[in-house]
mmCIF file of C-alpha atoms in Angstrom:
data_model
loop_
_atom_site.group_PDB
_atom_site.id
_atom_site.type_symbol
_atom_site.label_atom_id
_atom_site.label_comp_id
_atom_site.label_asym_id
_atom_site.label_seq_id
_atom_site.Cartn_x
_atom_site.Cartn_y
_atom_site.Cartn_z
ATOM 1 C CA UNK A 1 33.145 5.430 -13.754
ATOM 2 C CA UNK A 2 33.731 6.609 -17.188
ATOM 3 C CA UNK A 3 33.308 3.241 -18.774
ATOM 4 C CA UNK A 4 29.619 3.002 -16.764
ATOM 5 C CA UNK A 5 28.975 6.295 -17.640
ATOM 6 C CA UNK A 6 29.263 5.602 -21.117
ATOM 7 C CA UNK A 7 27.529 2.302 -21.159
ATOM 8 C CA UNK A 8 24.900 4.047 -19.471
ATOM 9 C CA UNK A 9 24.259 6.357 -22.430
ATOM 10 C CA UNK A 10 24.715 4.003 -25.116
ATOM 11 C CA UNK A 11 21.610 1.786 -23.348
ATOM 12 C CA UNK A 12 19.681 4.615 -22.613
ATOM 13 C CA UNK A 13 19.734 5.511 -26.820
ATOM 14 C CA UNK A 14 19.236 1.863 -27.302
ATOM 15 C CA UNK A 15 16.251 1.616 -25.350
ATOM 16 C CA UNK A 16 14.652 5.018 -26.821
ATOM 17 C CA UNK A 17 15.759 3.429 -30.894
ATOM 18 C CA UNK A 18 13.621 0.163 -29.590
ATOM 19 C CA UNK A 19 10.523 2.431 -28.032
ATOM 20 C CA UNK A 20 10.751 4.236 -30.925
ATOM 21 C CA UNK A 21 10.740 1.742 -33.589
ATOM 22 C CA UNK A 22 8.080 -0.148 -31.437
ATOM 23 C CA UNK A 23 10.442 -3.098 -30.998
ATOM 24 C CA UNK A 24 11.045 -2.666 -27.017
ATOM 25 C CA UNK A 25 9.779 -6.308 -25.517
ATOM 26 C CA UNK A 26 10.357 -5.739 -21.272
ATOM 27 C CA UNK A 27 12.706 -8.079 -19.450
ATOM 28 C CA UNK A 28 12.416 -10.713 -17.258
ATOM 29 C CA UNK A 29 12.240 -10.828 -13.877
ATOM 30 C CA UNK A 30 13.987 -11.843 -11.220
ATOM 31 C CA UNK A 31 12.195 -12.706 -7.841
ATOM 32 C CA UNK A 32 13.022 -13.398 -4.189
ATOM 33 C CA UNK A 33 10.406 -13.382 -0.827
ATOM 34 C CA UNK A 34 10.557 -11.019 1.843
ATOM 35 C CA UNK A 35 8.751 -10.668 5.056
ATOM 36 C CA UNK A 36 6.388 -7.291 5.210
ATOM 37 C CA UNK A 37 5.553 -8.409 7.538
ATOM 38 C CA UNK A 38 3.935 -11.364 5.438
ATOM 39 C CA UNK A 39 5.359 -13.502 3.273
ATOM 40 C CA UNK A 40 5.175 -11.586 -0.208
ATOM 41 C CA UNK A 41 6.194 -12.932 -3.351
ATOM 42 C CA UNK A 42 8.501 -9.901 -5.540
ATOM 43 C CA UNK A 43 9.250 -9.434 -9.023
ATOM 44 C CA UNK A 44 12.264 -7.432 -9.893
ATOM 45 C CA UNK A 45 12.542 -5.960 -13.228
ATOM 46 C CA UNK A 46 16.037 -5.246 -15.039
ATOM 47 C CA UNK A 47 17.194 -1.515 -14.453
ATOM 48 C CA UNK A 48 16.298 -0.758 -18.127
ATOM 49 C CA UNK A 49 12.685 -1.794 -17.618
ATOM 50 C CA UNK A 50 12.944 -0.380 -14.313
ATOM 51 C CA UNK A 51 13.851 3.114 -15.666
ATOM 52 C CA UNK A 52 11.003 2.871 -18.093
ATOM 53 C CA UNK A 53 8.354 1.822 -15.230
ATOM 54 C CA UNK A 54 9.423 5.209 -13.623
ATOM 55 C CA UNK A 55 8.703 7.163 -16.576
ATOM 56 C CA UNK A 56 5.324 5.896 -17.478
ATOM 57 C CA UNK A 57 4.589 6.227 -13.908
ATOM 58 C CA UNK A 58 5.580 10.091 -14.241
ATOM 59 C CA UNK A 59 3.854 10.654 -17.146
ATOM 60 C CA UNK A 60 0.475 8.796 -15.884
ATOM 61 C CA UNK A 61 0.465 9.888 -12.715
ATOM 62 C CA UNK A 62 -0.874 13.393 -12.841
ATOM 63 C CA UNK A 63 -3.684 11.946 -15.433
ATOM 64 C CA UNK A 64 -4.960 9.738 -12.807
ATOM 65 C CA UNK A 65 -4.156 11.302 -9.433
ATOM 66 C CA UNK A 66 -7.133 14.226 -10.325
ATOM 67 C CA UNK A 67 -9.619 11.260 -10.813
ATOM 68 C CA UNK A 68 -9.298 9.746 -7.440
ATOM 69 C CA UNK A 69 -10.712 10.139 -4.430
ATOM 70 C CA UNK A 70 -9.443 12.219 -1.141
ATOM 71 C CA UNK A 71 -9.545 9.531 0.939
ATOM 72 C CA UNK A 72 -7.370 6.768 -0.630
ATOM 73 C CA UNK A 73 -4.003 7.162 0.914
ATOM 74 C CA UNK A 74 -1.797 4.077 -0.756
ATOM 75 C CA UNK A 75 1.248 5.404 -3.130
ATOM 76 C CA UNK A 76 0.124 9.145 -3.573
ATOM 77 C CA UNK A 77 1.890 12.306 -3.237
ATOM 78 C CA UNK A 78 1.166 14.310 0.292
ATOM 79 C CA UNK A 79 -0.618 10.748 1.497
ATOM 80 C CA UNK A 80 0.350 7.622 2.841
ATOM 81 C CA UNK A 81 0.096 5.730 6.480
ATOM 82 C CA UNK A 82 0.517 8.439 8.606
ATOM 83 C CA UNK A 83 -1.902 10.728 6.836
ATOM 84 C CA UNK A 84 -4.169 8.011 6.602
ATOM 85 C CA UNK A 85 -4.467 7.554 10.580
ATOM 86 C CA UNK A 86 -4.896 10.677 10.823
ATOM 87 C CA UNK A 87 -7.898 10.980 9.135
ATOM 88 C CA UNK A 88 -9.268 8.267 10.414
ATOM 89 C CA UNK A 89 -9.057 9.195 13.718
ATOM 90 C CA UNK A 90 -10.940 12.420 12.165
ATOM 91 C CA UNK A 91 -13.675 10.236 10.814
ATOM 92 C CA UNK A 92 -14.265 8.245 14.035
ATOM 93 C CA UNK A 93 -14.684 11.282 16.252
ATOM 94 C CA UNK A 94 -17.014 12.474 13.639
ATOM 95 C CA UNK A 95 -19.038 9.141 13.271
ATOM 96 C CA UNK A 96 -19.406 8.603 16.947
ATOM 97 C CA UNK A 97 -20.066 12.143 17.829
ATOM 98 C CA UNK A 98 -16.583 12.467 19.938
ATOM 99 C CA UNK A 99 -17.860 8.656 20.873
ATOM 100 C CA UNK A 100 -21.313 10.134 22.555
ATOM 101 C CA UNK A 101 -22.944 7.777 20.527
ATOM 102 C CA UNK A 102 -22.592 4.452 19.435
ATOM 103 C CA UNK A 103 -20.849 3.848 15.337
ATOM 104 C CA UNK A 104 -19.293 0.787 13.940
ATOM 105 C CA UNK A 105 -16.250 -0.291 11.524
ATOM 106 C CA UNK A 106 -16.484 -2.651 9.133
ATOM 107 C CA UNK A 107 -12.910 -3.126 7.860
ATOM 108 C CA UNK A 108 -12.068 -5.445 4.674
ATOM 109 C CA UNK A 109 -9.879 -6.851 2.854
ATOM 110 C CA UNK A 110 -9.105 -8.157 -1.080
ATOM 111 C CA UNK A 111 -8.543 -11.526 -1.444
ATOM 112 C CA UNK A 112 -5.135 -12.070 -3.184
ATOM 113 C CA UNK A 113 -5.456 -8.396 -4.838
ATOM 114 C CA UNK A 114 -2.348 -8.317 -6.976
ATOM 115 C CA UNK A 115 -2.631 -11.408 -8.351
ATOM 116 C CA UNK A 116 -6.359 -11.200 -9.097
ATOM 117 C CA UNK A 117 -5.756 -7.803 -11.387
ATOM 118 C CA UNK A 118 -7.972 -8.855 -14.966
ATOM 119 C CA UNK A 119 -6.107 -6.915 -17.199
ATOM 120 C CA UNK A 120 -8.536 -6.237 -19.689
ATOM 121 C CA UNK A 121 -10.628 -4.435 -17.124
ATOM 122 C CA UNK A 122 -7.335 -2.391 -16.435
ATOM 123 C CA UNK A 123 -6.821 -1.709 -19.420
ATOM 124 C CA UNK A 124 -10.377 -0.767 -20.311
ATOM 125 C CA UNK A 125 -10.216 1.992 -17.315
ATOM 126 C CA UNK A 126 -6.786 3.584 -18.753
ATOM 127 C CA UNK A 127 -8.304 3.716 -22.078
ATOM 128 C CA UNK A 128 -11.089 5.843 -20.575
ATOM 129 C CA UNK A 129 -8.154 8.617 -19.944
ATOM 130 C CA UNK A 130 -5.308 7.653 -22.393
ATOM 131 C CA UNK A 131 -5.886 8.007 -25.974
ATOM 132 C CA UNK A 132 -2.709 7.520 -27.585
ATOM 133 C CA UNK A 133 -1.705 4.630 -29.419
ATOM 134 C CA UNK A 134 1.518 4.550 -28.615
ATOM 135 C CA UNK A 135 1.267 4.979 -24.929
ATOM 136 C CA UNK A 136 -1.470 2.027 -24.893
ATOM 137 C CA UNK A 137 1.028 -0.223 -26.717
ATOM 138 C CA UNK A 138 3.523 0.529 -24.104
ATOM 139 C CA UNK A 139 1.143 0.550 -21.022
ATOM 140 C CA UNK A 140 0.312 -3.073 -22.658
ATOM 141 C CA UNK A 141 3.383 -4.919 -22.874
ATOM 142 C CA UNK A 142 4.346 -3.545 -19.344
ATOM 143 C CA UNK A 143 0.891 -5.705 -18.383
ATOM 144 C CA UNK A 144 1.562 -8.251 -20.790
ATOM 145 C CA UNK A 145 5.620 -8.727 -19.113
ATOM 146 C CA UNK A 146 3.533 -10.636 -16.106
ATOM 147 C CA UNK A 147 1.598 -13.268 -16.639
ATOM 148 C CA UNK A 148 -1.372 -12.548 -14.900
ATOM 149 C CA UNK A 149 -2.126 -9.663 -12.285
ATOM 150 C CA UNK A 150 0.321 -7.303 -11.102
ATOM 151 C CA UNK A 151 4.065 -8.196 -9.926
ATOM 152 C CA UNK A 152 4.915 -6.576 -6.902
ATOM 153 C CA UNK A 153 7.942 -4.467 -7.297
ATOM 154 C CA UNK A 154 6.645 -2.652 -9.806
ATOM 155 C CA UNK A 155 6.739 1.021 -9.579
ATOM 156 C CA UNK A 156 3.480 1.178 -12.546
ATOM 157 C CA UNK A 157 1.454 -1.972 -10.300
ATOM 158 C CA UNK A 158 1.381 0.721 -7.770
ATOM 159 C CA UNK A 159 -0.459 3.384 -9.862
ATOM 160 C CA UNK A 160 -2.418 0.547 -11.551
ATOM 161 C CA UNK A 161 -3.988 -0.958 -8.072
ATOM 162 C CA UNK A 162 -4.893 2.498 -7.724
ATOM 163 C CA UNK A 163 -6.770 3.208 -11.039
ATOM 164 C CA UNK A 164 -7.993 -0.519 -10.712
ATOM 165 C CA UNK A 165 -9.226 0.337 -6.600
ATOM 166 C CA UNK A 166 -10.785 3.380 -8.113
ATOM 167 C CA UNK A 167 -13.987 1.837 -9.399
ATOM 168 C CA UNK A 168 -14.446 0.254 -5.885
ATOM 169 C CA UNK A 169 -13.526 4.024 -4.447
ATOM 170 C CA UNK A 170 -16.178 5.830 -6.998
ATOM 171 C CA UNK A 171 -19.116 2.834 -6.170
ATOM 172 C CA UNK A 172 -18.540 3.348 -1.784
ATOM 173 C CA UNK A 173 -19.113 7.340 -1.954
ATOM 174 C CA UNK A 174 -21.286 7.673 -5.279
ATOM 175 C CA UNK A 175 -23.541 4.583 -5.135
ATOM 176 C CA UNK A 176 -22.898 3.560 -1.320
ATOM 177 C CA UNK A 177 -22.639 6.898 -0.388
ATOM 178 C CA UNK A 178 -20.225 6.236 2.650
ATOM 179 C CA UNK A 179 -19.231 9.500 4.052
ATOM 180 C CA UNK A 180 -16.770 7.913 6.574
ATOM 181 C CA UNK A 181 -14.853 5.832 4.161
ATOM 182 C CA UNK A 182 -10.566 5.500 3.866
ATOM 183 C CA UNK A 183 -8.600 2.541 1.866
ATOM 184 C CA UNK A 184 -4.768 1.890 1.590
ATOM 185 C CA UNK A 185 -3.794 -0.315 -1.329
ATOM 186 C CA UNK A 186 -6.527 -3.231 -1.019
ATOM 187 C CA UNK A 187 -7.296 -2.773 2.967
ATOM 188 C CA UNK A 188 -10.492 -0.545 3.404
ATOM 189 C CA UNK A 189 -12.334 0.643 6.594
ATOM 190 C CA UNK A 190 -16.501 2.050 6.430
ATOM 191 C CA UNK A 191 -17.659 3.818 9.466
ATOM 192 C CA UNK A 192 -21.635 4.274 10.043
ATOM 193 C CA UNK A 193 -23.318 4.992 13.063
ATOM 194 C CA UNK A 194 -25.816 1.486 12.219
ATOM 195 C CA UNK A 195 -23.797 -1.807 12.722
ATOM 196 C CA UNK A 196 -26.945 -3.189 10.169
ATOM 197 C CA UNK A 197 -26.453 -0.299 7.579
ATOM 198 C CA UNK A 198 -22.633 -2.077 7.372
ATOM 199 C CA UNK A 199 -23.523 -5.744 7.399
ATOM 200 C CA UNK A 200 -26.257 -5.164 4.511
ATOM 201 C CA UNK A 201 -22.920 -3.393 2.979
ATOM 202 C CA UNK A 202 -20.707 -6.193 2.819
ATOM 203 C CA UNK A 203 -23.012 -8.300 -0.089
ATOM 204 C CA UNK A 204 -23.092 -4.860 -2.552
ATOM 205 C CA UNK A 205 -19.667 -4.404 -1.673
ATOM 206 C CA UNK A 206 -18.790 -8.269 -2.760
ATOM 207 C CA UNK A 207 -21.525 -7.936 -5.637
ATOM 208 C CA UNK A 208 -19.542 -4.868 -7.010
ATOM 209 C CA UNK A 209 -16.084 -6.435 -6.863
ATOM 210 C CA UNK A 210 -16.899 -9.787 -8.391
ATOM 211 C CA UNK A 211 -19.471 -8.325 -11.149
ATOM 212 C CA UNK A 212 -16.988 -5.193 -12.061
ATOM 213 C CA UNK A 213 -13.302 -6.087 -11.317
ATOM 214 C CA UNK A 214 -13.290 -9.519 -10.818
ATOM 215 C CA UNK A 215 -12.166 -9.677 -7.463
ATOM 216 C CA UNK A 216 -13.022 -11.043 -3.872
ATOM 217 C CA UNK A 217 -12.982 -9.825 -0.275
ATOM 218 C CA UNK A 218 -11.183 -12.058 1.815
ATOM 219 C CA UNK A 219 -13.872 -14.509 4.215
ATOM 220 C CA UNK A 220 -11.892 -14.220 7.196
ATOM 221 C CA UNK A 221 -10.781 -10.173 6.641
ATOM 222 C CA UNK A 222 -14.194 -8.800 6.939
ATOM 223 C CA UNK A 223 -14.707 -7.735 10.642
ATOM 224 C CA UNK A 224 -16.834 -5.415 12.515
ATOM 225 C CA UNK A 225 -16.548 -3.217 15.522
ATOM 226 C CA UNK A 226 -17.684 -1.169 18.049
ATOM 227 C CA UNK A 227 -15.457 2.480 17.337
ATOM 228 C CA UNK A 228 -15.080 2.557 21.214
ATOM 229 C CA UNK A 229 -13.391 -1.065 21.430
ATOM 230 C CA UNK A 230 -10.680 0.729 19.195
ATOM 231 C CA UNK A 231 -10.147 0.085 14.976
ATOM 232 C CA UNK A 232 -7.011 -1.785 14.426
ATOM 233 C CA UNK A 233 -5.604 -0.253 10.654
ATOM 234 C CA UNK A 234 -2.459 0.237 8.627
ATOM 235 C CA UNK A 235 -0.400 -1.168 12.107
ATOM 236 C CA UNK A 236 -1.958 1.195 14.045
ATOM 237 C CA UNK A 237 -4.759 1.040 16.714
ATOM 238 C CA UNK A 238 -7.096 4.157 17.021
ATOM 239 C CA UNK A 239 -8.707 4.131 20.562
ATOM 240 C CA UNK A 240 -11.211 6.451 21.716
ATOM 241 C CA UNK A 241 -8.749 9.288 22.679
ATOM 242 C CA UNK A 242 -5.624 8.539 21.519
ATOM 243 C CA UNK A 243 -3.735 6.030 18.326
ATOM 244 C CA UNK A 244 -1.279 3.290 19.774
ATOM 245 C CA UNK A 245 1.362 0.907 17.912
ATOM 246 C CA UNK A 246 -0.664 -2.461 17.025
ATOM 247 C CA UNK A 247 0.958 -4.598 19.390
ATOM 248 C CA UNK A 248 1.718 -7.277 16.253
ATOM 249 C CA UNK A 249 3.713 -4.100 15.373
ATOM 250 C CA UNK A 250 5.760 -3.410 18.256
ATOM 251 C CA UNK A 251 6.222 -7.307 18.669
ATOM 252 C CA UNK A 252 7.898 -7.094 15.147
ATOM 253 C CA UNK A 253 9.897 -4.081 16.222
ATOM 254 C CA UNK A 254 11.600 -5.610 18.888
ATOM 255 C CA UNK A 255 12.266 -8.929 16.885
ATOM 256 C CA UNK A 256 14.034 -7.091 13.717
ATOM 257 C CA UNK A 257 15.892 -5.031 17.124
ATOM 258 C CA UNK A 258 17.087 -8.147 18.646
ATOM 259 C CA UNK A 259 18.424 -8.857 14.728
ATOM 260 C CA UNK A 260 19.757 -5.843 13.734
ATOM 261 C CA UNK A 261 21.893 -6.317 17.726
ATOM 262 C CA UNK A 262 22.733 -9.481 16.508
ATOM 263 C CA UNK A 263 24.032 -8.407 13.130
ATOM 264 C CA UNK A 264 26.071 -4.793 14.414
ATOM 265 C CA UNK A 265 27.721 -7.485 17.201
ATOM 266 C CA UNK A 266 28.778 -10.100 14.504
ATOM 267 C CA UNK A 267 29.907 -7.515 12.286
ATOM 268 C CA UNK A 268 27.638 -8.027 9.509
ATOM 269 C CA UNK A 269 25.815 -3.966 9.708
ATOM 270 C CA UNK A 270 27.890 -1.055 10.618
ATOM 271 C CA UNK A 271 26.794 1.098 13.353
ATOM 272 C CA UNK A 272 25.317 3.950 11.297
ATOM 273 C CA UNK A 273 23.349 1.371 9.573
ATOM 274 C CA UNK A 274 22.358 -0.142 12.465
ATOM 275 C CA UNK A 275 21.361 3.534 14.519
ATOM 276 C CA UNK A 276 19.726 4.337 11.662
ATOM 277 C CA UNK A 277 17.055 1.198 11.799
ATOM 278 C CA UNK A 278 16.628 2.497 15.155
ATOM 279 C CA UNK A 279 15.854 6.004 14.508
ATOM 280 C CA UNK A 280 13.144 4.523 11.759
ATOM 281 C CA UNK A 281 11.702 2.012 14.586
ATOM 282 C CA UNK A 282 11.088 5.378 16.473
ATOM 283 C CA UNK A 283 10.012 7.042 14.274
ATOM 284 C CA UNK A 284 6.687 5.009 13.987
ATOM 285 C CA UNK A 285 6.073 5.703 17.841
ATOM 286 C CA UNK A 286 6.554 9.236 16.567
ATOM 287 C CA UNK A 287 2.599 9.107 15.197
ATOM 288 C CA UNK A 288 0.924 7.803 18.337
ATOM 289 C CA UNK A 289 1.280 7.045 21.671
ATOM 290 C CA UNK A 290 4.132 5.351 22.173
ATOM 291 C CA UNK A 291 6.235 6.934 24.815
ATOM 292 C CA UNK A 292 6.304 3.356 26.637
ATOM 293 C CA UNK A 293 7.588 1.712 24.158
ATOM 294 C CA UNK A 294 10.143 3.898 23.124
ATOM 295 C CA UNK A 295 11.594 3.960 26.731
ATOM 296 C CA UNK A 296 11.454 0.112 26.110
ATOM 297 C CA UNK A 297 13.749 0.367 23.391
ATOM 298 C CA UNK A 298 15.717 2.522 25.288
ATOM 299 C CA UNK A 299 15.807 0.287 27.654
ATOM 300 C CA UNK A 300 17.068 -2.519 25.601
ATOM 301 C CA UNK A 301 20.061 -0.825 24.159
ATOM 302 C CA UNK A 302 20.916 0.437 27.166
ATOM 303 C CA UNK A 303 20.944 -2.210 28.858
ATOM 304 C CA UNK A 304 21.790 -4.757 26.653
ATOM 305 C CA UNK A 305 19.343 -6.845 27.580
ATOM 306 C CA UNK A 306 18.390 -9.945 25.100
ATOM 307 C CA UNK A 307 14.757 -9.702 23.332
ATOM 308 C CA UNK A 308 12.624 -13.155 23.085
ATOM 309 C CA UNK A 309 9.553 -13.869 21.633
#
């Protein structure tokens, strides 16, 4: 412990010498694919890049977080999936009037949004807040580490989809002027009482990505609907009077189940581990209705019976 301790230290004075003398060049990475619940491609930095991601993330954080809107929920303090439900449950009752009258969602989605980051244009929006020469060096050989776009795994990509996202954020409620408008990460939903007023949206909308950011929105992700026939968001469904588990979710929730049974019985979890998967599985029925399908779990472990799909 002593030995690590030490070795710790001596790398952490290393690292600041090389920051200091401008002669820090990050890592490579290593990757691997895991299922969320897509296929996704990660990048893993060493833990002495790793450790310097976290600190430019602390240090940019507060600079940016002021500059963004309310209603973007992806990687901020006091936001995230939950939150972002929430409110968009808010919004729909709002938009449809407590669904007295009719209102529409058009929900979208970037095409390949990570990999599509330009990092000039990145750049060009932290310059806007970040002055310092030294801090843009660094900020650019974090970018300059990955090819091309962002590598996910990176604590920093997550703060720079955000300032990135921004511009898209700023054009929906400035120049759009959307009142009824969330996003997470590169998923985004527009409410508006006029299913027209939404289609005639979606060419500004791809206009303004491909013109200013160079990005896309995904052909087959743009999709319209009636509030009342329920908006399907963040693995969530929010009906008229209440928010139920996407059933893609709880599908996927009773496949890594039947796993994580498998695993505890062979001896490859322990049971802590394996209660404690549990407890997270309901924990997302925790934020909707899902009283069913926690008894359905129950049901399962008590019984022992075997789950299929």
């Amino acid at each position: 412990m002593q030995e690590f301790e030490f070795n710790l230290e001596d790398n952490l004075f290393a690292l600041h010498h090389d920051l200091r003398n401008k002669n820090y060049q990050h890592g490579d990475y290593s990757s691997f694919y895991i299922y969320d619940p897509k296929l996704r491609h990660i990048h893993k930095a060493l833990v002495r890049d790793r450790l310097l991601h976290h600190a430019i993330f602390r240090a940019l954080y507060p600079i940016f977080d002021k500059k963004f809107i309310y209603d973007s929920y992806s990687c901020r303090l006091d936001k995230g999936v939950h939150k972002g439900i929430l409110r968009l449950r808010q919004f729909t009752m709002k938009a449809s009037v407590n669904y007295r009258s009719p209102a529409y969602a058009l929900k979208c989605d970037v095409k390949k949004f990570f990999a599509s980051v330009n990092h000039e244009i990145l750049l060009s929006l932290i310059r806007k807040e970040i002055s310092d020469s030294d801090a843009l060096w660094l900020i650019e050989e974090i970018l300059k580490s990955y090819e091309s776009g962002l590598p996910l795994g990176n604590v920093t990509s997550q703060l720079f989809a955000n300032i990135y996202l921004n511009e898209l954020d700023q054009f929906v409620k400035h120049q759009l002027k959307e009142k009824y408008y969330i996003r997470y990460c590169d998923d985004f939903v527009i409410l508006h009482k006029n299913k027209l007023h939404l289609e005639r949206s979606v060419a500004l909308l791809e206009d303004f990505l491909e013109s200013k950011l160079s990005l896309r929105l995904h052909p087959n992700k743009i999709l319209f609907n009636k509030l009342n026939h329920g908006i399907d968001f963040l693995g969530y469904v929010v009906m008229p009077r209440y928010i139920v588990v996407r059933p893609k979710t709880k599908k996927r929730i009773f496949k890594r189940i039947a796993l994580k049974k498998y695993q505890l019985e062979n001896g490859k979890i322990t049971e802590a581990s394996f209660n404690y998967s549990i407890q997270s599985y309901m924990g997302i029925l925790r934020h909707c209705r899902g009283f069913r399908v926690g008894r359905e779990i129950i049901n399962v472990l008590k019984l022992g019976k075997q789950v299929k799909f």
